[in-house]
Short mmCIF file of C-alpha atoms and ligand atoms in Angstrom, two decimals:
data_model
loop_
_atom_site.label_atom_id
_atom_site.label_comp_id
_atom_site.label_asym_id
_atom_site.label_seq_id
_atom_site.Cartn_x
_atom_site.Cartn_y
_atom_site.Cartn_z
CA MET W 192 117.13 86.74 94.85
CA HIS W 193 118.68 89.66 92.81
CA ILE W 194 117.36 92.96 94.41
CA HIS W 195 117.40 96.03 91.85
CA ASN W 196 116.82 98.77 94.14
CA LEU W 197 115.86 101.53 91.21
CA SER W 198 116.03 104.80 93.43
CA LYS W 199 119.73 104.17 94.28
CA GLU W 200 120.06 105.31 90.45
CA ASN W 201 118.96 109.32 89.54
CA SER W 202 116.11 108.75 87.13
CA ILE W 203 112.68 110.35 86.68
CA LEU W 204 111.25 107.09 88.51
CA ASN W 205 112.29 109.07 91.59
CA THR W 206 110.01 112.20 90.49
CA PHE W 207 106.93 109.50 90.41
CA MET W 208 108.53 108.28 93.76
CA SER W 209 108.46 111.54 95.81
CA GLU W 210 104.75 112.24 94.16
CA ILE W 211 103.35 109.13 95.56
CA ARG W 212 104.74 109.75 98.64
CA ASP W 213 103.81 113.71 99.14
CA GLN W 214 101.07 113.73 101.41
CA VAL W 215 99.59 116.74 99.41
CA ILE W 216 100.19 115.38 95.78
CA GLN W 217 99.05 111.73 96.84
CA LYS W 218 95.34 113.19 97.56
CA ASP W 219 94.92 113.59 93.54
CA SER W 220 93.62 110.16 92.96
CA MET W 221 93.67 110.04 89.58
CA ARG W 222 97.60 111.36 89.63
CA PHE W 223 98.44 108.68 92.44
CA ARG W 224 97.17 105.72 89.96
CA ARG W 225 98.95 107.11 87.16
CA ASN W 226 101.99 107.56 89.16
CA ILE W 227 101.98 104.30 90.25
CA GLU W 228 101.15 102.99 86.43
CA ARG W 229 104.16 105.01 85.44
CA ILE W 230 106.22 102.86 87.73
CA GLY W 231 104.91 100.09 86.51
CA GLU W 232 105.82 101.18 82.97
CA ILE W 233 109.44 102.07 84.12
CA VAL W 234 110.04 98.66 85.68
CA GLY W 235 108.80 96.58 82.72
CA TYR W 236 111.21 98.36 80.88
CA GLU W 237 113.95 97.75 83.10
CA LEU W 238 113.02 93.84 83.41
CA SER W 239 112.69 93.36 79.91
CA LYS W 240 116.32 93.99 79.68
CA THR W 241 116.64 90.55 81.76
CA LEU W 242 114.09 88.65 79.09
CA ASN W 243 115.02 86.13 76.56
CA TYR W 244 114.68 86.99 72.93
CA LYS W 245 114.15 85.99 69.49
CA ASN W 246 115.33 87.50 65.95
CA GLN W 247 112.47 88.31 63.83
CA ILE W 248 112.36 89.36 60.47
CA ILE W 249 110.56 92.56 59.86
CA HIS W 250 109.24 93.95 56.24
CA THR W 251 109.58 97.68 56.36
CA PRO W 252 108.30 99.43 53.24
CA LEU W 253 112.07 99.53 52.13
CA ASP W 254 113.45 96.16 52.89
CA LYS W 255 113.80 93.79 55.59
CA CYS W 256 115.66 93.99 58.90
CA ASN W 257 116.05 91.49 62.15
CA VAL W 258 114.68 92.85 65.25
CA PRO W 259 115.25 91.00 68.44
CA VAL W 260 111.44 90.41 70.22
CA ILE W 261 110.54 89.15 73.51
CA ASP W 262 110.63 85.18 73.20
CA ASP W 263 109.13 84.66 77.02
CA SER W 264 105.18 83.67 77.56
CA ILE W 265 104.73 86.59 80.43
CA VAL W 266 101.98 85.83 83.19
CA LEU W 267 101.13 89.33 84.95
CA CYS W 268 99.77 88.71 88.64
CA SER W 269 98.61 91.69 90.68
CA ILE W 270 97.01 91.56 94.18
CA LEU W 271 93.63 93.57 94.72
CA ARG W 272 93.02 96.03 94.99
CA ALA W 273 95.97 97.96 95.24
CA GLY W 274 98.05 96.42 92.53
CA MET W 275 95.69 97.44 89.83
CA PRO W 276 97.33 100.51 88.44
CA LEU W 277 100.82 98.90 89.08
CA HIS W 278 99.28 96.16 86.85
CA ASN W 279 98.20 98.48 84.29
CA GLY W 280 101.45 99.86 83.69
CA LEU W 281 102.92 96.77 82.98
CA LEU W 282 100.35 95.52 80.69
CA ASN W 283 100.78 98.84 78.75
CA TYR W 284 104.24 97.37 77.97
CA PHE W 285 103.87 93.72 77.75
CA ASP W 286 101.05 93.84 75.14
CA ASN W 287 100.25 90.13 74.91
CA ALA W 288 100.95 88.92 78.59
CA GLU W 289 98.38 86.60 80.16
CA ASN W 290 97.05 87.86 83.60
CA ALA W 291 96.29 86.41 86.80
CA PHE W 292 94.41 88.33 89.78
CA ILE W 293 94.40 87.24 93.32
CA SER W 294 92.71 88.94 96.38
CA ALA W 295 94.41 89.34 99.36
CA TYR W 296 93.81 91.48 102.19
CA ARG W 297 94.47 91.83 105.88
CA GLN W 298 91.72 90.40 108.35
CA HIS W 299 92.68 91.97 112.01
CA LYS W 300 92.43 89.44 114.80
CA ASN W 301 91.28 91.23 118.19
CA ASN W 302 93.74 93.99 117.86
CA PRO W 303 95.17 96.19 115.00
CA GLU W 304 98.76 95.16 115.72
CA SER W 305 97.99 91.45 114.46
CA PHE W 306 96.52 90.01 111.27
CA ASP W 307 95.81 87.10 108.80
CA ILE W 308 96.36 87.24 105.23
CA ILE W 309 92.84 86.22 103.62
CA ILE W 310 92.63 84.96 99.90
CA GLU W 311 89.31 84.46 98.70
CA TYR W 312 89.74 85.10 94.89
CA LEU W 313 91.93 83.84 92.29
CA ALA W 314 92.14 83.39 88.54
CA CYS W 315 95.14 82.17 86.81
CA PRO W 316 96.17 80.44 83.65
CA ASP W 317 98.77 77.78 83.31
CA LEU W 318 101.96 78.99 84.64
CA ASN W 319 104.34 76.03 83.64
CA ASN W 320 107.80 77.53 81.99
CA LYS W 321 106.29 80.88 81.98
CA THR W 322 107.88 84.47 83.04
CA LEU W 323 105.64 85.16 86.03
CA ILE W 324 105.61 88.54 87.14
CA LEU W 325 104.22 89.38 90.67
CA ALA W 326 102.95 92.93 91.28
CA ASP W 327 101.92 94.75 94.17
CA PRO W 328 103.02 98.47 94.83
CA MET W 329 103.66 98.06 98.89
CA LEU W 330 105.90 95.14 100.31
CA ALA W 331 105.46 95.87 104.09
CA THR W 332 105.59 92.50 106.14
CA GLY W 333 105.85 90.66 102.67
CA GLN W 334 103.01 88.18 103.97
CA SER W 335 100.54 88.76 100.91
CA ILE W 336 103.14 88.34 98.42
CA ILE W 337 104.43 84.95 99.79
CA ALA W 338 100.63 83.95 100.47
CA THR W 339 99.73 84.77 96.99
CA PHE W 340 103.49 83.03 95.83
CA ASN W 341 102.19 79.89 97.57
CA ALA W 342 98.44 79.91 96.30
CA LEU W 343 99.78 79.80 92.94
CA LYS W 344 101.91 77.07 93.29
CA THR W 345 98.86 74.57 92.13
CA PHE W 346 98.91 76.43 88.71
CA GLY W 347 102.50 75.00 87.40
CA THR W 348 106.18 76.11 88.08
CA PRO W 349 107.09 79.20 86.19
CA LYS W 350 110.35 79.40 84.24
CA ASN W 351 111.38 82.91 85.87
CA ILE W 352 109.86 84.90 88.46
CA HIS W 353 109.90 88.66 88.96
CA VAL W 354 108.09 90.52 91.87
CA ILE W 355 107.61 94.11 91.57
CA SER W 356 106.75 96.48 94.30
CA ALA W 357 106.74 100.41 94.51
CA ILE W 358 108.25 100.77 97.94
CA GLY W 359 109.40 98.02 100.47
CA SER W 360 110.29 97.61 104.35
CA GLN W 361 113.87 96.43 105.16
CA VAL W 362 112.05 93.32 106.90
CA GLY W 363 109.44 92.68 104.13
CA VAL W 364 112.29 92.59 102.07
CA ASP W 365 114.39 90.03 104.07
CA PHE W 366 111.28 88.26 104.40
CA VAL W 367 110.69 87.28 100.65
CA ASN W 368 114.35 87.22 99.92
CA SER W 369 114.16 84.04 102.30
CA LYS W 370 111.37 82.37 100.80
CA PHE W 371 111.43 83.09 96.97
CA PRO W 372 114.04 80.73 94.67
CA LYS W 373 117.37 82.35 94.45
CA THR W 374 116.77 83.14 90.80
CA THR W 375 113.73 85.39 91.62
CA HIS W 376 114.32 89.00 90.60
CA LEU W 377 112.77 91.95 92.79
CA TRP W 378 112.32 95.11 91.22
CA ILE W 379 111.74 97.58 93.89
CA GLY W 380 111.23 101.56 93.72
CA ALA W 381 112.69 102.05 97.15
CA ILE W 382 113.23 100.25 100.52
CA ASP W 383 112.29 102.08 103.38
CA LYS W 384 113.49 101.75 107.37
CA THR W 385 110.94 100.32 108.99
CA LEU W 386 107.33 99.26 109.70
CA ASN W 387 105.03 100.81 112.35
CA LYS W 388 102.89 98.40 114.78
CA LYS W 389 100.42 98.29 112.35
CA GLY W 390 102.32 97.09 109.63
CA TYR W 391 102.78 99.97 107.72
CA ILE W 392 105.74 101.03 105.95
CA ILE W 393 107.67 104.01 107.37
CA PRO W 394 107.82 106.67 105.87
CA GLY W 395 106.32 105.08 103.02
CA LEU W 396 103.07 106.58 101.50
CA GLY W 397 100.22 105.43 104.02
CA ASP W 398 97.63 102.79 102.26
CA ALA W 399 98.29 102.22 98.85
CA GLY W 400 94.78 101.02 98.19
CA ASP W 401 92.76 103.47 99.72
CA LEU W 402 94.81 106.37 97.84
CA SER W 403 93.79 104.56 94.75
CA TYR W 404 90.39 103.84 95.15
CA GLY W 405 89.17 105.34 98.66
CA GLU W 406 89.01 104.31 101.98
CA LYS W 407 87.18 101.23 102.85
CA LEU W 408 85.18 100.19 105.93
CA GLN W 409 87.09 97.85 108.05
CA LYS W 410 84.69 94.68 108.88
O1 PRP N 148 103.30 93.01 102.65
P1 PRP N 148 102.11 92.87 103.51
O2 PRP N 148 102.12 93.54 105.20
O3 PRP N 148 101.24 91.77 103.39
O4 PRP N 148 101.32 94.42 103.08
C1 PRP N 148 101.04 94.58 101.66
C2 PRP N 148 99.50 94.51 101.50
O5 PRP N 148 99.08 95.44 102.26
C3 PRP N 148 97.96 96.28 100.71
O6 PRP N 148 96.86 95.65 100.82
P2 PRP N 148 95.69 96.10 101.50
O7 PRP N 148 95.77 95.14 102.57
O8 PRP N 148 95.93 97.26 102.44
O9 PRP N 148 94.75 95.79 100.73
P3 PRP N 148 94.11 97.02 99.42
O10 PRP N 148 94.90 96.86 98.35
O11 PRP N 148 92.48 96.31 99.58
O12 PRP N 148 94.33 98.11 100.43
C4 PRP N 148 99.18 96.04 99.75
O13 PRP N 148 98.74 96.34 98.51
C5 PRP N 148 99.74 94.66 99.89
O14 PRP N 148 98.84 94.01 99.12
O1 URA N 149 102.30 100.88 104.34
C1 URA N 149 101.64 100.10 104.07
C2 URA N 149 101.58 98.71 104.26
C3 URA N 149 100.64 97.96 103.89
N1 URA N 149 99.47 98.35 102.73
C4 URA N 149 99.56 99.88 102.31
O2 URA N 149 98.92 100.26 101.61
N2 URA N 149 100.87 100.40 102.99
MG1 MG N 150 95.22 98.88 101.57
#
């Protein structure tokens, strides 16, 4: 797996990262969603440099010119709920992408420290020979993204895979690195030290789904 840790380089991305982590600023849910969306836009721009391009002749009012344009068929797949703002950011740049949505949530067993990933909803186009972008802002244990990848296998074999996340834990990154094809790219805003007993990233930011859309009842 090619791991691109975008916080290693100074850029405006780190301003948005600081705001989604900040316990005061993150309480403004509209700003939180917009910052995640802006992270999606920046990552979309960065990963666009690795795509395939073809020359297109463009007629300006004065002459014609050759412009390289994206030649890959892109499918954006996001994990509900927290993936929605990241999805919007990517879709802001990849105008013609096809879209897939999957629901994955943690179902706790008898204690808060152990859980299964439950997938109930999946809508996905044909993935054969496409460029698949899997987006989820939090890569904690890595179980949700792996469960998603496995569930998508019946929809075809993508040509390339890009996994996008705002914050990951080192164990989660190591886990997905061991499960995805070696050619996969991981684009990540930051890789944090550890997970707590409930599987939350430390220092992380808290619960990305709740910060975007409000607290949900645990059932
Ligand atoms: O790497 P993992 O250990 O699988 O954890 C990451 C998952 O947890 C969060 O979703 P959550 O279950 O909180 O659902 P939500 O989006 O509805 O809040 C997050 O958006 C990921 O999907
Ligand atoms: O730290 C975490 C882990 C899972 N889901 C989140 O939203 N945050
Ligand atoms: Mg959540």
